[in-house]
Short mmCIF file of C-alpha atoms in Angstrom, two decimals:
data_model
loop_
_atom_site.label_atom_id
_atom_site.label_comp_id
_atom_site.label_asym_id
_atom_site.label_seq_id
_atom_site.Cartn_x
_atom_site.Cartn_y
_atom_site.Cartn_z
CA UNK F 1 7.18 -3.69 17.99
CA UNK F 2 10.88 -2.89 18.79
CA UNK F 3 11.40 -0.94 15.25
CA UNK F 4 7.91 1.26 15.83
CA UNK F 5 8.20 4.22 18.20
CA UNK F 6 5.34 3.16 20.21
CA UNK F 7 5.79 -0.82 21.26
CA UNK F 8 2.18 -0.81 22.39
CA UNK F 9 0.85 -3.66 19.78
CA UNK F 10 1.55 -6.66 17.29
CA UNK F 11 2.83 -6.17 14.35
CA UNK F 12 1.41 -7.99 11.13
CA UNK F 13 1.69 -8.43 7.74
CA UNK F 14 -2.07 -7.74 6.36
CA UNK F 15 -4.50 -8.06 2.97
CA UNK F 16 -7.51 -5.33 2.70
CA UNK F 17 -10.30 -4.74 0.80
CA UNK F 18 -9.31 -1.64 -1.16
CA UNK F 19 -13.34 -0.35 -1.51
CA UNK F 20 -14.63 -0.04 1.79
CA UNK F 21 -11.09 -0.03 3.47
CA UNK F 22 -11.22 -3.47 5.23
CA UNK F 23 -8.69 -5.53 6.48
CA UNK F 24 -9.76 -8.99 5.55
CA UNK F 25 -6.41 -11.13 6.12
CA UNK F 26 -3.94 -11.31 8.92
CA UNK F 27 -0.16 -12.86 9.22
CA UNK F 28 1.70 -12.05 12.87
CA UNK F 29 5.53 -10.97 11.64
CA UNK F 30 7.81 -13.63 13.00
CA UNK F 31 11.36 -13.81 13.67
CA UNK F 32 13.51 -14.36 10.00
CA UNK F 33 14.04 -18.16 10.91
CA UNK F 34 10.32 -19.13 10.61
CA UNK F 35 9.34 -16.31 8.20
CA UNK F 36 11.97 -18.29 6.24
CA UNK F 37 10.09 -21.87 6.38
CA UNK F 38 6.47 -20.73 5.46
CA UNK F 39 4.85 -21.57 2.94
CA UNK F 40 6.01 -20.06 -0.81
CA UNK F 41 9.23 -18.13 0.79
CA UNK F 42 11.63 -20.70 -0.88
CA UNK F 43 10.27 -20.74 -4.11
CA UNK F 44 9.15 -17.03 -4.25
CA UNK F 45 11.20 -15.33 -1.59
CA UNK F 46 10.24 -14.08 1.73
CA UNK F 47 7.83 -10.66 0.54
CA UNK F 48 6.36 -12.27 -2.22
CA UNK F 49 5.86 -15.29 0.17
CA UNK F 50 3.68 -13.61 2.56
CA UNK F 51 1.21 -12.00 -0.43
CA UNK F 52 0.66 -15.04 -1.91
CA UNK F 53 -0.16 -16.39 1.72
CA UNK F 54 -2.58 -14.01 2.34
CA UNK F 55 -4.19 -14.09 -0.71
CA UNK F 56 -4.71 -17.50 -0.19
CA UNK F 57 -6.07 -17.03 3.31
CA UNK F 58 -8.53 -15.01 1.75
CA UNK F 59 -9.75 -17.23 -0.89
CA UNK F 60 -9.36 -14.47 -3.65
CA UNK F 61 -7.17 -17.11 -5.76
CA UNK F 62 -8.56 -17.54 -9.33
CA UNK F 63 -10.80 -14.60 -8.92
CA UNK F 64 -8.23 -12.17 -11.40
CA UNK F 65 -8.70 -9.59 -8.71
CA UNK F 66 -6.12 -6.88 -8.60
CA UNK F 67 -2.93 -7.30 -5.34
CA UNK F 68 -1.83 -3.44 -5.12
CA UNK F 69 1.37 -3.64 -3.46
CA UNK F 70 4.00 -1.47 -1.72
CA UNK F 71 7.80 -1.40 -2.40
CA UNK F 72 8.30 -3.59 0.47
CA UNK F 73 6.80 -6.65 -1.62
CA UNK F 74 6.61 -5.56 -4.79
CA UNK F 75 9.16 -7.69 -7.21
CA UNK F 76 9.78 -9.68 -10.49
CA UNK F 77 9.00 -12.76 -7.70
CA UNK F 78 6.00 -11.47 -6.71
CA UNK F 79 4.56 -11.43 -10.23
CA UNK F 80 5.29 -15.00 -11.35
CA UNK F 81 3.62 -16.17 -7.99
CA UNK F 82 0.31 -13.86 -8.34
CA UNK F 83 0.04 -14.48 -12.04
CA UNK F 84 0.83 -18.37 -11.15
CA UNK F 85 -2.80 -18.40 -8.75
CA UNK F 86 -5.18 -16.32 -11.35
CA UNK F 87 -4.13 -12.67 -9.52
CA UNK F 88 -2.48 -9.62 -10.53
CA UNK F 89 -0.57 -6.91 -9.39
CA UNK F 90 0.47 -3.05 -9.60
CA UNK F 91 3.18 -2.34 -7.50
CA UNK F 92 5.83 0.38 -6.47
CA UNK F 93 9.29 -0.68 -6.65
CA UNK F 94 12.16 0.63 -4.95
CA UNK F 95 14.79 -1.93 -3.78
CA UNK F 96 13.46 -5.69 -5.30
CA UNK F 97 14.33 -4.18 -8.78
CA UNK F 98 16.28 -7.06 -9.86
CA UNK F 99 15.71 -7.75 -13.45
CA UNK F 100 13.71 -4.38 -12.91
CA UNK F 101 14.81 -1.58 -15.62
CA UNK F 102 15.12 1.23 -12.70
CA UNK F 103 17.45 2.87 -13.34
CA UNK F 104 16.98 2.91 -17.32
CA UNK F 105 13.50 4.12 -16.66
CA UNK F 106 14.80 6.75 -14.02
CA UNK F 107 17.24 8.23 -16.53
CA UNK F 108 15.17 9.15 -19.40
CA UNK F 109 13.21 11.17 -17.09
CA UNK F 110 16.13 13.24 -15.26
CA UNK F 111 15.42 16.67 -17.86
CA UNK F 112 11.88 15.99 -18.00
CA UNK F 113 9.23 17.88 -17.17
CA UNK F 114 6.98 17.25 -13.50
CA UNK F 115 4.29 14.81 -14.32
CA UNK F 116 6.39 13.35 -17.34
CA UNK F 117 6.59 9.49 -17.25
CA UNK F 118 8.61 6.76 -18.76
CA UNK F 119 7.75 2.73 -20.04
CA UNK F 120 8.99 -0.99 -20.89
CA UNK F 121 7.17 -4.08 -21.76
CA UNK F 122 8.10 -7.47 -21.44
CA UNK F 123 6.55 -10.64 -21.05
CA UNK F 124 6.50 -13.19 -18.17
CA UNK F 125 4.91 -16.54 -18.64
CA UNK F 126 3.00 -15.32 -21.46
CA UNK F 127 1.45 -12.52 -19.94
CA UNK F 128 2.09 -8.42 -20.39
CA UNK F 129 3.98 -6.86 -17.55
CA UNK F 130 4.72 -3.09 -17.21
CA UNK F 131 7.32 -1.30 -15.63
CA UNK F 132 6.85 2.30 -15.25
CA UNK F 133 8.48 5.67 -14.43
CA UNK F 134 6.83 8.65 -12.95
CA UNK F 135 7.86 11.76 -12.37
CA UNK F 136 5.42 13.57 -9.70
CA UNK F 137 8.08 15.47 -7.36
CA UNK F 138 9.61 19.09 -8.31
CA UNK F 139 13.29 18.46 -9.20
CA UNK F 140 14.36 21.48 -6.36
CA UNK F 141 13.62 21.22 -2.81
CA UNK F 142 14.99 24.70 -1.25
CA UNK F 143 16.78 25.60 -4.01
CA UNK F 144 18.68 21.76 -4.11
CA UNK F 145 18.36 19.55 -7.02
CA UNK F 146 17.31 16.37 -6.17
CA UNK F 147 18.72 12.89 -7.50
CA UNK F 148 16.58 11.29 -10.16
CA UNK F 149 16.48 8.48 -7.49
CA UNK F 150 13.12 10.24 -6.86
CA UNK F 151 11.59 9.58 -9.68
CA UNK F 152 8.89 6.68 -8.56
CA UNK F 153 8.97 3.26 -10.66
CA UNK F 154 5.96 0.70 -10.42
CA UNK F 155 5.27 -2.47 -11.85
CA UNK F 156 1.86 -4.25 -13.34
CA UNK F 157 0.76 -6.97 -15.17
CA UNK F 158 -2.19 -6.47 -18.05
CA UNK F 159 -4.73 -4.94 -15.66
CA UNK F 160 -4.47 -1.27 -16.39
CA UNK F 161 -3.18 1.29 -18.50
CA UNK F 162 -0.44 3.57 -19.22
CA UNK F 163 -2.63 6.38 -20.74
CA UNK F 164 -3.77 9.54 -18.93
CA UNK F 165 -5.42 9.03 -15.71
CA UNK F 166 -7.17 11.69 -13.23
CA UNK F 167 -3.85 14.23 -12.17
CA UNK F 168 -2.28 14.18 -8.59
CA UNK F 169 -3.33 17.21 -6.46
CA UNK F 170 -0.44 18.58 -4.83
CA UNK F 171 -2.04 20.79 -1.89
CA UNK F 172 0.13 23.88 -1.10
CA UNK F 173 0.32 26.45 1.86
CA UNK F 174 1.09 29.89 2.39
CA UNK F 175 4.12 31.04 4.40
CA UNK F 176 1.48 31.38 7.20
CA UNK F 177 -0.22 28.12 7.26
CA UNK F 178 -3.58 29.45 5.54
CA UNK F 179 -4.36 26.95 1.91
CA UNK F 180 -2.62 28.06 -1.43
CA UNK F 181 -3.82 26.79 -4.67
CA UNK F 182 -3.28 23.48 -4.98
CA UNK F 183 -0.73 22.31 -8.27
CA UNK F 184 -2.31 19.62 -10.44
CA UNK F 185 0.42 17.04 -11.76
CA UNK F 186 -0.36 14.69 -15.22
CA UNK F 187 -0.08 11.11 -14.40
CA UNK F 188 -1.13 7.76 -15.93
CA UNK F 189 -3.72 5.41 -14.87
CA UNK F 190 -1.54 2.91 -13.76
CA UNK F 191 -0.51 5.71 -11.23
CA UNK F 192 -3.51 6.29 -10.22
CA UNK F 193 -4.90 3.55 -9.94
CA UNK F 194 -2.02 2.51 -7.37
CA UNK F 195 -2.37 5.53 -5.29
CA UNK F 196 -6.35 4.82 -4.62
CA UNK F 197 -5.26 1.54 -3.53
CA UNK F 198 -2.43 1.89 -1.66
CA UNK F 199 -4.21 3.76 1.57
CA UNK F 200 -6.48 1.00 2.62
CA UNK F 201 -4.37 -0.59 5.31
CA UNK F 202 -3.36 3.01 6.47
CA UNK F 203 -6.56 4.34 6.93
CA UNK F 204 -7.49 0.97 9.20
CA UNK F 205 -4.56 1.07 11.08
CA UNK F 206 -5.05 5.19 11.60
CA UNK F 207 -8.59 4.80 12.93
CA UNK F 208 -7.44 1.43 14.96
CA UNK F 209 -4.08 3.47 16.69
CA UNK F 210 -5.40 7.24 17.01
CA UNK F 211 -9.62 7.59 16.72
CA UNK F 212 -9.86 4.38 18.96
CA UNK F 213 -6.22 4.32 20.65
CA UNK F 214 -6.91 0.46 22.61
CA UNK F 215 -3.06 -0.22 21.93
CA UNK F 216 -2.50 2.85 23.88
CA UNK F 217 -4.92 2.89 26.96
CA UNK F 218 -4.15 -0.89 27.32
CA UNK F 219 -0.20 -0.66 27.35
CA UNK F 220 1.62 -4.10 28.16
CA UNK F 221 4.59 -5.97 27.54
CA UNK F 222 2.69 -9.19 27.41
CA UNK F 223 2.52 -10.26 23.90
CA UNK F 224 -0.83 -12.21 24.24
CA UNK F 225 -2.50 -9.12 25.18
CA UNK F 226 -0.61 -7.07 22.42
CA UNK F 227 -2.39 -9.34 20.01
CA UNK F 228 -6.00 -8.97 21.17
CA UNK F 229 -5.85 -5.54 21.45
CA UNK F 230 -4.69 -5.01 17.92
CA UNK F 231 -7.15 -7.80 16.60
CA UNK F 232 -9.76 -6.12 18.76
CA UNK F 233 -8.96 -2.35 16.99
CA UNK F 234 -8.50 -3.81 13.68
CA UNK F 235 -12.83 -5.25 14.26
CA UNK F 236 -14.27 -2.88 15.53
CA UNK F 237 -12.30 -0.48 12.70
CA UNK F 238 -13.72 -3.25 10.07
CA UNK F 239 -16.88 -3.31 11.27
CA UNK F 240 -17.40 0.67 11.29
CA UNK F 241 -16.12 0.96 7.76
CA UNK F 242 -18.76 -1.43 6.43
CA UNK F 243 -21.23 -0.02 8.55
CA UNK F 244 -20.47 3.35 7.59
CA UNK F 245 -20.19 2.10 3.45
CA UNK F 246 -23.17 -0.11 3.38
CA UNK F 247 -25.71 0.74 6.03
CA UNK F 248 -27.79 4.19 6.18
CA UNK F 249 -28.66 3.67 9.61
CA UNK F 250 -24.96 4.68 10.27
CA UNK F 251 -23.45 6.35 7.86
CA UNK F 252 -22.85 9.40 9.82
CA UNK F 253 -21.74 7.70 12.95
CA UNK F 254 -18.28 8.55 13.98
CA UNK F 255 -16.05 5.72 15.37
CA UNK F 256 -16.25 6.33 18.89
CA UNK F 257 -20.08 6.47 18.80
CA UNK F 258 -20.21 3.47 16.64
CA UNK F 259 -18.09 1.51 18.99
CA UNK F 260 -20.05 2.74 22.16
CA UNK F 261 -23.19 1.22 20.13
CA UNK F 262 -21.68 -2.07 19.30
#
């Protein structure tokens, strides 16, 4: 992975099972020229291209289940396509905003308070969409005001809600490292309900690079064995999560004694 600091494994585009932290679909990145030719990029465009690929890999298609989505493939696009196989979507937006009321949204909130938030409706194809601002940084860093660039936007179509959801804890510390009280910052569901999906990936690829670490005792240059070490970390992750979520037997098993078991 030339762009990663650590070119020890393959990188890939994946889906995951948001309530037991799963990755369940796979796609290796490509170079631009054949990214460019798969299936859905010229109708959709090349990030909304790959969700809709790997939704259909998984067979979730028709199902109405909910695609949370990062700002890397989160777009007006990306919408039209999930909405266009039964899906739908909440997603952070930060540079597919065309058509996207960004900056409009971003605005209003530049005097607000922290936790403060901002909305538009429209319709595409018939159905609701959302676009929302939120507010959940302090306007100073050191003293510095920052730019109301940010101010976090998402989008979503009708499958949650812009009223008050659970606040954001904000953990502090103490000059010397020991835990302050932690600030509590209003936000709506819609933000919340991103920010409880968004981690799933993360937390596979965490366990798979630094509680297991095969990418790194297996270093290589070879891409074939890039790719089965990663697929290999990315099981035996899956198969401890579900382990750990649906069996008694080991629930309290950490990954490395799982694995040893297995």
């Amino acid at each position: 992975m030339d762009r990663k600091p650590r070119g020890t494994g393959q990188e890939a585009k994946t889906l995951s099972a948001t309530d037991v932290n799963v990755i369940t679909t796979l796609e290796q990145v490509r170079s631009a020229e054949i990214a460019d030719a798969r299936k859905y990029s010229k109708e959709y465009g090349k990030e909304a291209g790959t969700v809709m690929r790997l939704c259909e890999e998984a067979g979730i298609n028709g199902t109405n289940r909910v695609v949370v989505a990062d700002s890397w493939f989160a777009n007006l696009s990306l919408v039209r396509g999930l909405l266009s196989k039964g899906l739908q979507l909440i997603g952070m937006i930060k540079q597919g905003d065309g058509g996207f009321p960004k900056k409009d949204l971003q605005t209003k909130l530049e005097d607000s308070e922290r936790g403060s938030h901002a909305v538009a409706w429209t319709e595409i194809d018939g159905e609701r969409v959302t676009a929302l601002a939120w507010k959940g940084k302090s306007d100073k860093v050191k003293g510095k005001k920052r730019n109301f660039n940010w101010i976090s936007t998402f989008i979503a179509t009708n499958c949650t809600t812009t009223l008050e959801g659970e606040p954001a804890e904000k953990k502090r510390h103490n000059a010397d490292g020991t835990r302050a009280a932690s600030k509590f910052v209003p936000r709506p569901k819609l933000v919340e309900d991103y920010y409880r999906g968004m981690p799933a990936t993360d937390v596979v690829n965490r366990n798979a690079q630094h509680l297991l670490g095969i990418e790194q005792a297996i270093r290589t240059e070879n891409p074939f064995k890039r790719m089965v070490c990663t697929v290999i970390g990315i099981w035996c992750c899956n198969t401890w999560a579900m382990a750990w979520k649906l069996s008694q037997t080991y629930s309290h098993h950490d990954l490395s004694t799982f694995t040893k078991e297995i």
